[in-house]
Short mmCIF file of C-alpha atoms and ligand atoms in Angstrom, two decimals:
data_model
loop_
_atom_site.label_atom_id
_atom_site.label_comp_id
_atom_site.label_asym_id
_atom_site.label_seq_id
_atom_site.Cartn_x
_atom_site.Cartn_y
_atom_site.Cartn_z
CA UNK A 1 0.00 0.00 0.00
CA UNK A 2 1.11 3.36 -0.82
CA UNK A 3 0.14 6.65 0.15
CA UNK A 4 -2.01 6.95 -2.91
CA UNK A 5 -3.62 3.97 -1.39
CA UNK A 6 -4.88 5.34 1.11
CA UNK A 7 -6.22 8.61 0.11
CA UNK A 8 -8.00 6.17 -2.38
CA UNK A 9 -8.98 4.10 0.99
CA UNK A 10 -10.36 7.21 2.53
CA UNK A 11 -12.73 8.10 -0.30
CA UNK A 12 -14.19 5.00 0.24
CA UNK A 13 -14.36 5.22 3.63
CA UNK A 14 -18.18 5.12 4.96
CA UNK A 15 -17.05 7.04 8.07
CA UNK A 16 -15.20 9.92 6.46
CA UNK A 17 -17.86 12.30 6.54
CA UNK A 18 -17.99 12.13 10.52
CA UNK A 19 -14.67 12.98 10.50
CA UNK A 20 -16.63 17.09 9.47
CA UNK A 21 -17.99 16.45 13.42
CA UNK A 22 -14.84 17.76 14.59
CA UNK A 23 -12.73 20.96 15.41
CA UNK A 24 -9.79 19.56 13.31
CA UNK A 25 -9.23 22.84 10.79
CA UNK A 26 -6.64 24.09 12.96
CA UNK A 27 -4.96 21.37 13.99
CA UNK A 28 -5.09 19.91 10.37
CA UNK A 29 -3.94 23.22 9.68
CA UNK A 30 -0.74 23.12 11.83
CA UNK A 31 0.46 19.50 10.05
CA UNK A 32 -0.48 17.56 13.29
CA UNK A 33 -1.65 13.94 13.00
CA UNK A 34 -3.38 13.06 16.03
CA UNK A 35 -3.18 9.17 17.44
CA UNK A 36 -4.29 9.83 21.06
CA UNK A 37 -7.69 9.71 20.74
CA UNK A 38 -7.49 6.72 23.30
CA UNK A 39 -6.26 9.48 26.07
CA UNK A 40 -8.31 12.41 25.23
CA UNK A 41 -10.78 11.93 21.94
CA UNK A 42 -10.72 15.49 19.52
CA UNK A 43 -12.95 18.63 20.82
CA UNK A 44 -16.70 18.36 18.68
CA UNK A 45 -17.67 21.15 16.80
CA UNK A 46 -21.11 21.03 18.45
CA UNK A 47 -19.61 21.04 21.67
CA UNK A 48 -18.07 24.83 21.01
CA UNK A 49 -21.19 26.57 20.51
CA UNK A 50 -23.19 23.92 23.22
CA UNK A 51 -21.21 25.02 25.60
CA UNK A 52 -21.79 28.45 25.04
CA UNK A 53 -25.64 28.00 25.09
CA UNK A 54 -25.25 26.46 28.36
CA UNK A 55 -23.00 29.30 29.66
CA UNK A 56 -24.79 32.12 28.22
CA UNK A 57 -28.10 31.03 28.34
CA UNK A 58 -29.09 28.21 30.61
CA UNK A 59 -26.83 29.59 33.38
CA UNK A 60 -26.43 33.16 32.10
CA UNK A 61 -29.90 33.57 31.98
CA UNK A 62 -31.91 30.71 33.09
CA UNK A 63 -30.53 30.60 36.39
CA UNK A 64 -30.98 28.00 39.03
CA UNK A 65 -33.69 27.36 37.24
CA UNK A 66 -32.30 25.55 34.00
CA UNK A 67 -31.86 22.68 37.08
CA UNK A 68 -35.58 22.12 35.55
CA UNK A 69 -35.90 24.16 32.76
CA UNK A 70 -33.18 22.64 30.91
CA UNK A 71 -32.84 19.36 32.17
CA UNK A 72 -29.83 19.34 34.33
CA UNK A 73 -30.74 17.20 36.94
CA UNK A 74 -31.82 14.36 34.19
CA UNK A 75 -28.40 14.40 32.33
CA UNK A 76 -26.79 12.08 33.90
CA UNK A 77 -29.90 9.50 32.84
CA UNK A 78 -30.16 11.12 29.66
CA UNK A 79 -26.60 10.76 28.42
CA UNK A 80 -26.26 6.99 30.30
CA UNK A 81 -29.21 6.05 28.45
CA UNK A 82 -27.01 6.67 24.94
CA UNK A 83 -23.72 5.36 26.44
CA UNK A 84 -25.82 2.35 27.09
CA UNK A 85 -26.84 2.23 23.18
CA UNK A 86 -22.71 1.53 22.50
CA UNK A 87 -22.10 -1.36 25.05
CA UNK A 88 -24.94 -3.78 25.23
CA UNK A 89 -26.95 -2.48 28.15
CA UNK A 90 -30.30 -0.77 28.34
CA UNK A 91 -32.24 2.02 29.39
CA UNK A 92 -32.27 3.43 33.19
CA UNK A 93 -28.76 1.01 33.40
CA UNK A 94 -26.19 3.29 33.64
CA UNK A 95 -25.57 6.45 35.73
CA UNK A 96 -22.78 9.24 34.33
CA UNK A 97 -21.21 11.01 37.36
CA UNK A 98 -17.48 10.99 38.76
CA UNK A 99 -14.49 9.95 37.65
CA UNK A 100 -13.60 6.16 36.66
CA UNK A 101 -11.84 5.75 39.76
CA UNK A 102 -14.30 6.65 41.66
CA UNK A 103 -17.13 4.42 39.88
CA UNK A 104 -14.76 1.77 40.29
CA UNK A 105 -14.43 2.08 44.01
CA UNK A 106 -18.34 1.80 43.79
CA UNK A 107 -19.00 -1.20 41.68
CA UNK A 108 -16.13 -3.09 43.72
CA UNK A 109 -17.93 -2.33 47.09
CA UNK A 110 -21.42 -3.56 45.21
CA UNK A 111 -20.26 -6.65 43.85
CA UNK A 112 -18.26 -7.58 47.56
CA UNK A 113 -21.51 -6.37 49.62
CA UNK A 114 -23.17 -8.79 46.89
CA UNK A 115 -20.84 -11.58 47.44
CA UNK A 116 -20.24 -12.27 50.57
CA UNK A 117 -18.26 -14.75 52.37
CA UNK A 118 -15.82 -14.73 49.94
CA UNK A 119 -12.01 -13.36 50.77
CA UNK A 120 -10.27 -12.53 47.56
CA UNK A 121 -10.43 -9.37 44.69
CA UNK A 122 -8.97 -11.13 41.64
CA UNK A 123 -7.06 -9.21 39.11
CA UNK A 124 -4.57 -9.18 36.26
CA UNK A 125 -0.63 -7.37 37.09
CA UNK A 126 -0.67 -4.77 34.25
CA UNK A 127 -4.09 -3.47 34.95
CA UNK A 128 -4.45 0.06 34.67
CA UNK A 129 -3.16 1.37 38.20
CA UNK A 130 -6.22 3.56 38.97
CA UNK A 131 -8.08 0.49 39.33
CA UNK A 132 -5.40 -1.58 41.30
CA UNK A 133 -5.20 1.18 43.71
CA UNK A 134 -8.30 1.44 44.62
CA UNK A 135 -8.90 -2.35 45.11
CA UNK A 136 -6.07 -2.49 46.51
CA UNK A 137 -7.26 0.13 49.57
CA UNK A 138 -10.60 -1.14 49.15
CA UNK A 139 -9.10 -4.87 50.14
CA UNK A 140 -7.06 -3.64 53.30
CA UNK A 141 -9.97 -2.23 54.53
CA UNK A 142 -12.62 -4.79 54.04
CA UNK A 143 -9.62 -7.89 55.12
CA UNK A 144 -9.88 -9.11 51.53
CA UNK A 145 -6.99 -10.21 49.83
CA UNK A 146 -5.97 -8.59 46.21
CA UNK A 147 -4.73 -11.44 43.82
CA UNK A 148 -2.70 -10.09 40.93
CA UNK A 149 -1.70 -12.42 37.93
CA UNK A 150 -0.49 -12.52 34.82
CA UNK A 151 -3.22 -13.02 32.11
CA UNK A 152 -2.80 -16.50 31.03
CA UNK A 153 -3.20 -17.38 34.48
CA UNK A 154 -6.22 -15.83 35.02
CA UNK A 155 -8.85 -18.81 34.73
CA UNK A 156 -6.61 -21.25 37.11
CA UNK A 157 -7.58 -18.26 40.22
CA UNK A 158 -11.10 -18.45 39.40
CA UNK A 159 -12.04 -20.71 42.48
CA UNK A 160 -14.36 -20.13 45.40
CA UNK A 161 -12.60 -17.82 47.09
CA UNK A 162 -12.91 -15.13 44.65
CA UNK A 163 -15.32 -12.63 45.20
CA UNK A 164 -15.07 -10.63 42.82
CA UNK A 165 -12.73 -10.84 39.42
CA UNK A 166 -12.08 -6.88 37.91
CA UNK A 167 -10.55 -6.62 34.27
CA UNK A 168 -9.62 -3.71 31.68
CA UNK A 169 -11.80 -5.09 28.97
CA UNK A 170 -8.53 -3.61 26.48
CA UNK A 171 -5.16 -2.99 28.13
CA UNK A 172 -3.95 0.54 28.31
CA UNK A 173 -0.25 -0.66 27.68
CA UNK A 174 -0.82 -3.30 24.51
CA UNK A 175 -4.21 -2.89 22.95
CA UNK A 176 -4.62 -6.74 23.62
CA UNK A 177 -8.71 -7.33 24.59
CA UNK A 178 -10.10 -9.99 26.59
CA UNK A 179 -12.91 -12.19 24.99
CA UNK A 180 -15.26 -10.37 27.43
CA UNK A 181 -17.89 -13.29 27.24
CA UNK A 182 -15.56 -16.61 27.55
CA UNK A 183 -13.92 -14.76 31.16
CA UNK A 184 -17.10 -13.37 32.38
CA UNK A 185 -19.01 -17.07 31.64
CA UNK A 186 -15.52 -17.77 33.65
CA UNK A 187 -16.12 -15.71 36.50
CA UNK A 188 -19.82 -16.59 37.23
CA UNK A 189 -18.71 -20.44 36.92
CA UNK A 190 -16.63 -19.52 39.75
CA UNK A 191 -19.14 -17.65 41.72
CA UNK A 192 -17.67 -14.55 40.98
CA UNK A 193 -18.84 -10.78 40.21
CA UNK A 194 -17.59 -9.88 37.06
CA UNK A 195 -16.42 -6.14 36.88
CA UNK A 196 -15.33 -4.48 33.29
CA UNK A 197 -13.68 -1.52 32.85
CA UNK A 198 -14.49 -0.45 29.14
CA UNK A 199 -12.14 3.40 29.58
CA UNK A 200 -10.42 1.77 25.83
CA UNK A 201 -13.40 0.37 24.61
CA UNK A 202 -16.32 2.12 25.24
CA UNK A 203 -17.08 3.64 21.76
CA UNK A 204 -14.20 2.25 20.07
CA UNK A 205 -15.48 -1.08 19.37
CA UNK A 206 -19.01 -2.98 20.01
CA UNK A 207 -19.45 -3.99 23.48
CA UNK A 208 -22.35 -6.26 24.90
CA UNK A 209 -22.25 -6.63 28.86
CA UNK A 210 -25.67 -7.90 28.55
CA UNK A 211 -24.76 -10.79 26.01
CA UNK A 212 -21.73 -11.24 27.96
CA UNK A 213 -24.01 -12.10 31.14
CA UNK A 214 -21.30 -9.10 33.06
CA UNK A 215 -22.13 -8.04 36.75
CA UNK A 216 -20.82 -4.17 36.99
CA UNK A 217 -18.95 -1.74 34.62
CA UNK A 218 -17.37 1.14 34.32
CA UNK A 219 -15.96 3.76 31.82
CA UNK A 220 -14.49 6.73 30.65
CA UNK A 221 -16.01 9.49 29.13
CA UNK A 222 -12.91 11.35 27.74
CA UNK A 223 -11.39 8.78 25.49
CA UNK A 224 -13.30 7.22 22.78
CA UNK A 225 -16.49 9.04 23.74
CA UNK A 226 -14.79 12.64 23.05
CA UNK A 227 -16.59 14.28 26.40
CA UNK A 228 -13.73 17.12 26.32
CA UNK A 229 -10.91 16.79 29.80
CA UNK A 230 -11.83 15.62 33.05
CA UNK A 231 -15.42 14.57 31.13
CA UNK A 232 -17.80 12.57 33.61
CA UNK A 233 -16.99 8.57 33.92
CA UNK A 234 -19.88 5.96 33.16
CA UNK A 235 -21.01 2.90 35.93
CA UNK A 236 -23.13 0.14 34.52
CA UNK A 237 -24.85 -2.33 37.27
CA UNK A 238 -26.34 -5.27 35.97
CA UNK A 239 -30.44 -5.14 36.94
CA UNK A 240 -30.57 -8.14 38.58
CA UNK A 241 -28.51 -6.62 40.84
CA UNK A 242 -29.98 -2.92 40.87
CA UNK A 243 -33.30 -5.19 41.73
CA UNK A 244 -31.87 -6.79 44.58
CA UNK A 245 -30.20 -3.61 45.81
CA UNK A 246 -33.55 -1.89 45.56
CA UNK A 247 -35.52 -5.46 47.90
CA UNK A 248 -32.63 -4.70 50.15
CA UNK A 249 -32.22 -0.94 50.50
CA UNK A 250 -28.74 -1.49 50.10
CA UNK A 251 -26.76 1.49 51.13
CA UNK A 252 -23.82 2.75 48.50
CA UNK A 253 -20.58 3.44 49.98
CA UNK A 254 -20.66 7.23 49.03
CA UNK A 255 -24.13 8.06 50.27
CA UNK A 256 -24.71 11.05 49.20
CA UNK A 257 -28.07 13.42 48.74
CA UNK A 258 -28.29 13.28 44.83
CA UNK A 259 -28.40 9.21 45.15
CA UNK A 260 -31.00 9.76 47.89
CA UNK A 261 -34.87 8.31 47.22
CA UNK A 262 -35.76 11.82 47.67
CA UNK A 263 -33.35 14.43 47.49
CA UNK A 264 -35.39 17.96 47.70
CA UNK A 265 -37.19 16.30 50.89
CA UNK A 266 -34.08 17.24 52.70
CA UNK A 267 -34.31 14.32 55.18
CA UNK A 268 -32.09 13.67 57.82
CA UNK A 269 -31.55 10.38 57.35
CA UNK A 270 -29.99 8.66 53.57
CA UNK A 271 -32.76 6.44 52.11
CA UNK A 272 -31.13 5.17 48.81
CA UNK A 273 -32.66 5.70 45.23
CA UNK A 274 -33.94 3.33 43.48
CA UNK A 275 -31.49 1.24 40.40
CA UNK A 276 -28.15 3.07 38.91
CA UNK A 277 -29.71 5.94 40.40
CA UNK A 278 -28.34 5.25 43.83
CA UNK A 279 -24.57 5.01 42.44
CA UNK A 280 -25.10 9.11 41.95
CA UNK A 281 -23.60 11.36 44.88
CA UNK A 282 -23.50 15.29 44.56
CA UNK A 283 -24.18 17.52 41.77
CA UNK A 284 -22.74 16.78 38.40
CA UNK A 285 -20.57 19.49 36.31
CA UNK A 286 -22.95 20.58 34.21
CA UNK A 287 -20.89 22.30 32.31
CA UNK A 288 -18.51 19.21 31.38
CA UNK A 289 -21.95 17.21 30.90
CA UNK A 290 -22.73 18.92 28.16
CA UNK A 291 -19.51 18.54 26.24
CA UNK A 292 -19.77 14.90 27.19
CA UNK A 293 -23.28 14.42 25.37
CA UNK A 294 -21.64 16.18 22.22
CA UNK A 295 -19.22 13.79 22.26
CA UNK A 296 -21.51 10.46 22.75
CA UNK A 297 -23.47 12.00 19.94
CA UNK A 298 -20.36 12.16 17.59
CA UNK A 299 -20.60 8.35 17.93
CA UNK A 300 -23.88 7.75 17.47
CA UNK A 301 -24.06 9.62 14.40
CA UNK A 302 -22.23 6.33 13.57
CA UNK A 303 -25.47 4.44 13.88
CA UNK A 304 -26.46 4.34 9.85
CA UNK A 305 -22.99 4.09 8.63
CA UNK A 306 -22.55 0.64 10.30
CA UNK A 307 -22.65 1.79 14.06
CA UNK A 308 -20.06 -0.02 16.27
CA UNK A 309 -19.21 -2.51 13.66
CA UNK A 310 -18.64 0.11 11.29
CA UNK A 311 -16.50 1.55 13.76
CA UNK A 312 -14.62 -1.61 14.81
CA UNK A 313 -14.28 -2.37 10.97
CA UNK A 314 -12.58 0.55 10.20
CA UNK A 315 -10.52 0.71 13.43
CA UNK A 316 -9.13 -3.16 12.40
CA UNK A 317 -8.06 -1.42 8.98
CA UNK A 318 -6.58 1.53 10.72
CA UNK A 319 -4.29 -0.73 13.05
CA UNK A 320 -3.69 -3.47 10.68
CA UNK A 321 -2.18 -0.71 8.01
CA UNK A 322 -0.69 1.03 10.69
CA UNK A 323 1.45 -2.25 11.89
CA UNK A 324 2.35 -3.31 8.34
CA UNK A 325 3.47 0.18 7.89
CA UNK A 326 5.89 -0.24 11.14
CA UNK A 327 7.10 -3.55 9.69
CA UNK A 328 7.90 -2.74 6.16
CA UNK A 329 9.69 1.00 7.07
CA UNK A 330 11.04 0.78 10.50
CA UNK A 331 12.45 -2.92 10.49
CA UNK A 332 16.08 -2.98 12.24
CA UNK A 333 15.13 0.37 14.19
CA UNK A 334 14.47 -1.56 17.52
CA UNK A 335 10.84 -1.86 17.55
CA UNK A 336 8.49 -4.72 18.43
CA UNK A 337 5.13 -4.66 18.46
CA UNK A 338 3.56 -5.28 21.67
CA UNK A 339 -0.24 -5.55 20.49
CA UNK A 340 -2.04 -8.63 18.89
CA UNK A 341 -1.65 -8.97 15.69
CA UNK A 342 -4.90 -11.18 15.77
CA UNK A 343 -7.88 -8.88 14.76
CA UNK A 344 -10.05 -10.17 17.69
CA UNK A 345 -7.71 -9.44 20.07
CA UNK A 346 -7.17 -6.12 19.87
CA UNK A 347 -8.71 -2.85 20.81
CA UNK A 348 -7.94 0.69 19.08
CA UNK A 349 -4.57 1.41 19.40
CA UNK A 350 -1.25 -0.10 18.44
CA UNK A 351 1.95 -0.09 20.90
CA UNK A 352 5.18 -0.33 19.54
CA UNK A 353 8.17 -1.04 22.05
CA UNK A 354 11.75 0.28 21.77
CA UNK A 355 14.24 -0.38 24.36
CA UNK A 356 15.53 2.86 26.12
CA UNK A 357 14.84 5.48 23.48
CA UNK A 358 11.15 4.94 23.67
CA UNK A 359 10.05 8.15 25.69
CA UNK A 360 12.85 10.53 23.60
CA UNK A 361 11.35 9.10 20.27
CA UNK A 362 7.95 9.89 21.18
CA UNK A 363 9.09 12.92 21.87
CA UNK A 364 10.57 13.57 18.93
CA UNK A 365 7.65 12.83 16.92
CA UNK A 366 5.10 14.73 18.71
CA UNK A 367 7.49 17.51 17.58
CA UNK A 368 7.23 16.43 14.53
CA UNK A 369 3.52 16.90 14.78
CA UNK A 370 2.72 13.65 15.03
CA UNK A 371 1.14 13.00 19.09
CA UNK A 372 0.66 9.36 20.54
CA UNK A 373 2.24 9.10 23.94
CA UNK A 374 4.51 7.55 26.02
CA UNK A 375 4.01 4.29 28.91
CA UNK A 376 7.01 3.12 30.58
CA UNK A 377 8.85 1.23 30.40
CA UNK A 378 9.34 1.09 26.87
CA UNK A 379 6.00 1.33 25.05
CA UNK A 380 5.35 4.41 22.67
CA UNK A 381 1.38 4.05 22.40
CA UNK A 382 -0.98 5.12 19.28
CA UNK A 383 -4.74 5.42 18.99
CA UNK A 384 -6.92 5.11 16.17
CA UNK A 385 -10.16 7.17 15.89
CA UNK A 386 -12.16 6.21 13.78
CA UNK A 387 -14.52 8.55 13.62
CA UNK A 388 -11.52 11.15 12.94
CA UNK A 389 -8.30 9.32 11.60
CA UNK A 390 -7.98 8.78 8.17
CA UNK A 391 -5.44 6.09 6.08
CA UNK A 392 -3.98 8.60 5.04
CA UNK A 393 -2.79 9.83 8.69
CA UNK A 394 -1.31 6.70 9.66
CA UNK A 395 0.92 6.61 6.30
CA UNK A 396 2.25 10.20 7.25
CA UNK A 397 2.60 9.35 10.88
CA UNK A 398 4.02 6.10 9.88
CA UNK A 399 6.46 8.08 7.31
CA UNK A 400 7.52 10.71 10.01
CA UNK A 401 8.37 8.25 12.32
CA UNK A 402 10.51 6.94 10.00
CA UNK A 403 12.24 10.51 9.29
CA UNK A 404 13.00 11.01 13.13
CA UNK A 405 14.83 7.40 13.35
CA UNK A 406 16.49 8.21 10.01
CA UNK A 407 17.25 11.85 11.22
CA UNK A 408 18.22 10.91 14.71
CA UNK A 409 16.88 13.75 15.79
CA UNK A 410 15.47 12.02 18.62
CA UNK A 411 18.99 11.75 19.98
CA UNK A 412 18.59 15.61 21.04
CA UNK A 413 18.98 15.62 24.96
CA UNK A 414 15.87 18.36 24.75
CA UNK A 415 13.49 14.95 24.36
CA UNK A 416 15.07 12.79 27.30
CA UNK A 417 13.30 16.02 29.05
CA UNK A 418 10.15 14.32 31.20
CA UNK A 419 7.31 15.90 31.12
CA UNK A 420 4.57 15.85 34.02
CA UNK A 421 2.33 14.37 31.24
CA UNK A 422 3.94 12.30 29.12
C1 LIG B 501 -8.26 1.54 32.13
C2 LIG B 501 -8.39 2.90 32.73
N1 LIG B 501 -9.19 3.08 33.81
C3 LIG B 501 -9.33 4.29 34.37
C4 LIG B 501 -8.66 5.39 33.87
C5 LIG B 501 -8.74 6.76 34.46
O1 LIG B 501 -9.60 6.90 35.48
P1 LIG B 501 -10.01 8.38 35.95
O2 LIG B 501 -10.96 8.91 34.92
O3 LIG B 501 -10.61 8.17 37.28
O4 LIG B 501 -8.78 9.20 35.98
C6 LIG B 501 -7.84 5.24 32.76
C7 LIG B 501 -7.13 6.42 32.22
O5 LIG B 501 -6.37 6.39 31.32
C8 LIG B 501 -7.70 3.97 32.19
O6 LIG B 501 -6.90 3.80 31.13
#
């Protein structure tokens, strides 16, 4: 394939007009290709002048009153109710609020409340740390024990002492994806809760936690969903157990008045909501909601142009070109490529390791206008949008990459610099 190729490829592309959803003029504009969508997805054009209606309108003019008026207090249903429409779960499931960390710490108290008399969290080494951290706390406290393995050896922990077993549906470091429905069947074998976290998958390729018979989830909504910085996570609890939560009046770990059966009655005393409902705790950012909703929509404008299998076929293309391109131009530079080659085992992004030069490469490139980012040890990481990258982006980025090896430019001591971010 040549570069010809693949403006060819992206004239044929049934998702290239979606790619007009975004702010990209300028940054197309200043010769950057971006391939970090799977850190923070591209700003929607709606979003711009959405945000200023909320600003200068809803709270500008409307007041305390937009709380009604314009639907604030329903936003988090509203916008959970689409989410849902991208991973398999259904209406009144899912509750947008907090960060992923935070939903996390959630679901992991539901599913151990739900499972008791068991003594072990279950989980796999290179899991993002977020969620290690907080099961890890979350085990001291309760006198649970947190089991980390290495993948393969996943299945051989499953016994009855696991309460609850907590996976990154796709691995922040590789790309590699679990078959979400062989480990959950797995897990409830076992006895287990099964908990997903879907931050790299949720609208980057289809996801069915219903089908997949899943306990609890949780997401991001700044990746693949495009809900601007700092956007509002997702958590997703199965209604069987929402049901028995409600029979039970079970009590959420962070009580507080939004989740409450009746917030504006100003009780004394926490009575929980009914459902997801009771997994909400104070007042969202309404402003940061309504970037998020933009940025859900920008998917589901997907819906007659294949929807999530449009997206996932396209994203397969994307990475497949994108490794073959690696192969064929940077072979003898150092690199291996850490992510599946097999199609149903990886997510959205490719990671390429080099030993030692990894984070000044990266560097390098992003100068070159080209921005993925870094992981240590060794792993220089690349998303692909769908919805926004093109074939023709990953041959430039692919060609760049390729000038900054053959340049050595990357050998300046400027990009062994760390950044806070990197
Ligand atoms: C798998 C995974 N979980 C969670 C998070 C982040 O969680 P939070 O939104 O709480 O910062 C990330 C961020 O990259 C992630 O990759």
């Amino acid at each position: 394939m040549n570069r010809a190729d693949c403006v060819n490829e992206d004239a044929r592309d049934p998702l290239a007009p979606l790619r007009a959803q975004f702010a990209l003029d300028r940054v197309d504009a200043a010769g950057v290709i971006y391939l970090d969508g799977n850190s923070l997805g591209v700003l929607p054009k709606s979003a711009i002048a959405r945000t200023r209606e909320v600003v200068e309108n809803e709270w500008g003019v409307g007041l305390i009153r937009s709380w009604t008026t314009a639907g604030w207090i329903d936003r988090s249903q509203r916008i959970g109710d689409k989410i849902a429409r991208l991973i398999g779960a259904g209406p009144g499931e899912i509750a947008v609020a907090d960060s992923t960390s935070v939903n996390l710490f959630k679901a992991l108290t539901a599913a151990i409340a739900l499972n008791p008399g068991r003594s072990r969290i279950l989980s796999e080494k290179t899991n993002f740390p977020t969620d290690l951290y907080i099961a890890e706390t979350l085990a001291r406290e309760r006198g649970l024990e947190l089991v980390l393995v290495d993948q393969p050896d996943i299945a051989s922990h499953l016994d009855d002492r696991v309460a609850v077993l907590m996976l990154t549906h796709a691995s922040y470091r590789t790309g590699r994806i679990y078959d979400m429905a062989a480990i959950t069947s797995a897990a409830k074998s076992a006895g287990a809760m099964m908990i997903w976290d879907l931050a790299h998958s949720a609208g980057a390729l289809p996801v069915d936690l219903h089908g997949a018979g899943a306990d609890f989830a949780v997401g991001c909504g700044y990746k693949y969903l495009n809900g601007g910085p700092g956007a509002a996570a997702f958590i997703w609890a199965h209604p069987r157990h929402t049901a028995r939560m409600d029979r039970e009046g079970w009590r959420p770990p962070l009580s507080g008045w939004l989740g409450h059966a009746q917030p504006f009655a100003f009780a004394s005393h926490y009575e929980p909501a009914n459902g997801i409902q009771r997994f909400i705790c104070g007042t969202p950012a309404v402003l940061s909601m309504a970037t998020l909703e933009c940025g859900v929509d920008t998917v589901l404008a997907a819906a007659d142009r294949g929807g999530m299998t449009g997206i996932r076929k396209k994203s397969l293309a994307l990475t497949d070109l994108f490794m073959r391109l690696v192969d064929g131009r940077l072979a003898g530079r150092g690199f291996t490529i850490v992510t599946p080659r097999e199609p149903d085992q990886r997510g959205s992004q490719v990671s390429i390791a080099h030993p030692d030069d990894g984070y000044a490469i990266m560097q390098a490139l992003i100068a070159r206008g080209v921005i993925g980012d870094f992981r240590p040890p060794d792993i220089l990481r690349f998303g692909f949008t769908p919805l926004y990258t093109r074939f023709v982006d990953v041959w430039d980025a692919v060609d760049r990459l390729a000038s900054v090896l053959h340049s050595a430019e990357w050998r300046d001591p400027k990009y062994a610099v760390r950044a806070a971010v990197t």
